[in-house]
Short mmCIF file of C-alpha atoms in Angstrom, two decimals:
data_model
loop_
_atom_site.label_atom_id
_atom_site.label_comp_id
_atom_site.label_asym_id
_atom_site.label_seq_id
_atom_site.Cartn_x
_atom_site.Cartn_y
_atom_site.Cartn_z
CA MET A 101 1.57 25.16 1.59
CA PRO A 102 0.96 21.77 3.23
CA THR A 103 3.58 19.08 2.93
CA ALA A 104 2.82 16.37 0.42
CA ARG A 105 2.04 12.98 1.88
CA ARG A 106 4.11 10.13 0.53
CA ARG A 107 2.08 7.50 -1.18
CA ARG A 108 2.64 3.96 -0.05
CA ARG A 109 3.97 1.48 -2.57
CA LEU A 110 1.30 -0.75 -4.06
CA PRO A 111 1.45 -4.42 -3.07
CA ASP A 112 3.05 -6.75 -5.59
CA GLU A 113 -0.17 -8.47 -6.68
CA VAL A 114 -1.79 -5.09 -7.42
CA ARG A 115 1.24 -3.91 -9.40
CA ARG A 116 1.21 -7.12 -11.44
CA ALA A 117 -2.50 -6.66 -12.17
CA VAL A 118 -1.89 -3.07 -13.28
CA VAL A 119 0.91 -4.17 -15.63
CA ARG A 120 -1.36 -6.84 -17.16
CA ALA A 121 -4.13 -4.27 -17.63
CA VAL A 122 -1.79 -1.80 -19.35
CA LEU A 123 -0.47 -4.52 -21.67
CA CYS A 124 -3.97 -5.70 -22.52
CA LEU A 125 -5.12 -2.12 -23.16
CA SER A 126 -2.14 -1.45 -25.41
CA PHE A 127 -2.80 -4.56 -27.50
CA THR A 128 -6.46 -3.56 -27.76
CA LEU A 129 -5.48 -0.09 -28.99
CA VAL A 130 -3.12 -1.62 -31.54
CA GLY A 131 -6.01 -3.82 -32.72
CA ILE A 132 -8.23 -0.76 -33.08
CA VAL A 133 -5.61 1.02 -35.18
CA VAL A 134 -5.06 -2.06 -37.39
CA ALA A 135 -8.82 -2.53 -37.82
CA THR A 136 -9.28 1.13 -38.75
CA LEU A 137 -6.42 1.19 -41.25
CA SER A 138 -7.44 -2.13 -42.81
CA SER A 139 -11.03 -0.91 -43.21
CA TYR A 140 -9.74 2.13 -45.11
CA ALA A 141 -7.63 -0.15 -47.33
CA ASP A 142 -10.38 -2.79 -47.80
CA SER A 143 -7.92 -5.41 -46.55
CA TRP A 144 -8.63 -8.95 -45.41
CA LEU A 145 -6.98 -8.08 -42.04
CA MET A 146 -10.09 -6.24 -40.89
CA THR A 147 -11.93 -9.38 -39.70
CA PRO A 148 -9.09 -10.80 -37.55
CA ALA A 149 -8.34 -7.30 -36.23
CA LEU A 150 -11.97 -6.83 -35.19
CA MET A 151 -12.00 -10.20 -33.46
CA ALA A 152 -8.73 -9.37 -31.67
CA MET A 153 -10.18 -6.01 -30.68
CA GLY A 154 -13.27 -7.68 -29.19
CA VAL A 155 -11.14 -10.14 -27.23
CA GLY A 156 -8.93 -7.25 -26.14
CA VAL A 157 -11.89 -5.25 -24.82
CA PHE A 158 -13.05 -8.28 -22.84
CA GLY A 159 -9.51 -8.85 -21.53
CA THR A 160 -9.11 -5.20 -20.58
CA MET A 161 -12.34 -5.24 -18.58
CA TRP A 162 -11.23 -8.47 -16.91
CA CYS A 163 -7.92 -6.88 -15.95
CA LEU A 164 -9.64 -3.78 -14.55
CA LEU A 165 -11.84 -5.99 -12.36
CA GLU A 166 -8.73 -7.87 -11.27
CA ILE A 167 -7.15 -4.57 -10.20
CA LEU A 168 -10.20 -3.66 -8.11
CA ILE A 169 -10.38 -7.06 -6.46
CA SER A 170 -6.65 -7.29 -5.72
CA ARG A 171 -6.69 -3.79 -4.18
CA GLN A 172 -9.56 -4.78 -1.91
CA VAL A 173 -7.79 -7.98 -0.88
CA ALA A 174 -4.58 -6.08 -0.14
CA ALA A 175 -6.49 -3.48 1.89
CA GLN A 176 -8.22 -6.20 3.91
CA ARG A 177 -4.89 -7.91 4.50
CA MET A 178 -3.48 -4.66 5.88
CA ARG A 179 -6.42 -4.33 8.28
CA ALA A 180 -6.36 -8.00 9.31
CA PRO A 181 -6.36 -8.70 13.05
CA ASN A 182 -3.43 -11.14 12.78
CA SER A 183 -1.16 -9.01 10.61
CA ALA A 184 2.47 -8.32 11.52
CA SER A 185 1.67 -5.15 13.43
CA PRO A 186 -1.42 -4.79 15.63
CA MET A 187 -2.19 -1.34 14.23
CA ALA A 188 -1.47 -2.19 10.58
CA GLY A 189 -3.73 -0.18 8.33
CA SER A 190 -5.76 1.35 11.15
CA ARG A 191 -6.64 5.01 11.10
CA ALA A 192 -6.35 7.42 13.97
CA PRO A 193 -9.70 8.46 15.48
CA ALA A 194 -11.08 11.79 14.31
CA GLY A 195 -10.55 14.77 16.57
CA ARG A 196 -7.11 13.82 17.85
CA PRO A 197 -4.43 16.51 17.63
CA ALA A 198 -1.78 16.09 14.95
CA ALA A 199 1.02 16.04 17.57
CA HIS A 200 -0.42 12.84 19.05
CA GLN A 201 -0.34 11.11 15.67
CA GLN A 202 3.32 12.00 15.10
CA GLN A 203 4.66 10.08 18.13
CA PRO A 204 7.26 7.45 17.22
CA ARG A 205 6.35 3.82 17.76
CA PRO A 206 8.65 1.54 19.74
CA PRO A 207 10.36 -1.20 17.74
CA HIS A 208 8.80 -4.65 17.81
CA HIS A 209 11.43 -6.05 20.16
CA GLN A 210 10.60 -3.38 22.78
CA GLN A 211 6.88 -4.00 23.02
CA GLN A 212 5.32 -3.60 26.42
CA GLN A 213 4.80 -6.86 28.27
CA TYR A 214 1.55 -7.27 30.16
CA PRO A 215 1.28 -9.47 33.26
CA GLN A 216 -0.10 -12.95 32.68
CA TYR A 217 -3.01 -13.76 34.92
CA PRO A 218 -4.11 -17.34 35.62
CA PRO A 219 -7.32 -18.34 33.86
CA ARG A 220 -10.52 -18.21 35.85
CA PRO A 221 -12.03 -21.55 36.81
CA ARG A 222 -15.28 -22.31 35.01
CA PRO A 223 -18.37 -23.04 37.06
CA PRO A 224 -19.62 -26.63 36.71
CA GLN A 225 -22.47 -27.08 34.26
CA PRO A 226 -25.32 -29.50 34.88
CA PRO A 227 -25.73 -32.31 32.34
CA TYR A 228 -28.23 -31.79 29.52
CA GLN A 229 -31.76 -33.03 30.21
CA PRO A 230 -34.44 -32.99 27.51
CA PRO A 231 -37.57 -31.00 28.32
CA ALA A 232 -40.35 -32.94 30.03
CA GLY A 233 -43.84 -33.33 28.56
CA PRO A 234 -45.42 -34.60 25.36
CA PRO A 235 -43.83 -33.69 22.03
CA HIS A 236 -45.31 -30.80 20.10
CA PRO A 237 -48.06 -31.59 17.53
CA GLY A 238 -46.73 -32.75 14.21
CA GLY A 239 -43.45 -33.84 15.79
CA PRO A 240 -41.77 -37.22 15.42
CA ALA A 241 -44.16 -38.99 17.80
CA THR A 242 -47.18 -38.51 15.51
CA ARG A 243 -45.28 -39.77 12.46
CA GLN A 244 -44.02 -42.83 14.32
CA ALA A 245 -47.53 -43.71 15.43
CA GLY A 246 -48.83 -43.51 11.87
CA LEU A 247 -51.28 -40.73 12.64
CA THR A 248 -52.12 -38.02 10.15
CA THR A 249 -52.63 -34.40 11.02
CA ARG A 250 -55.25 -33.66 8.37
#
């Protein structure tokens, strides 16, 4: 039996979005129950309960979209090139043995230092010179001269 992988904790903004979605869904379900019971009793509460249910359905869908978007943003932040760790969120290439993936990483204060090389000198660039010859037809010269191209 394979060992179970531990799931990472969701980022805070995703957890907040999930809590909002659960609250909105619960209020929508309460509105559905109130609307159903008030329709059986022919009560005046049916109209406000139906309106609250419609707003709740809209809010629940909004919260579900917010969950999807915040998860994508959090995933992109984990894969960002300037994140805290250079390999944050990256996956190991396929085909590597499992023993290679299990190697411990050195702490951040023991990172390998690479030698600093001086920058290469840039070759001198000639100054910009516009191309020689007449301008192309329909260019600014024909408009300045008042000529038409028809």
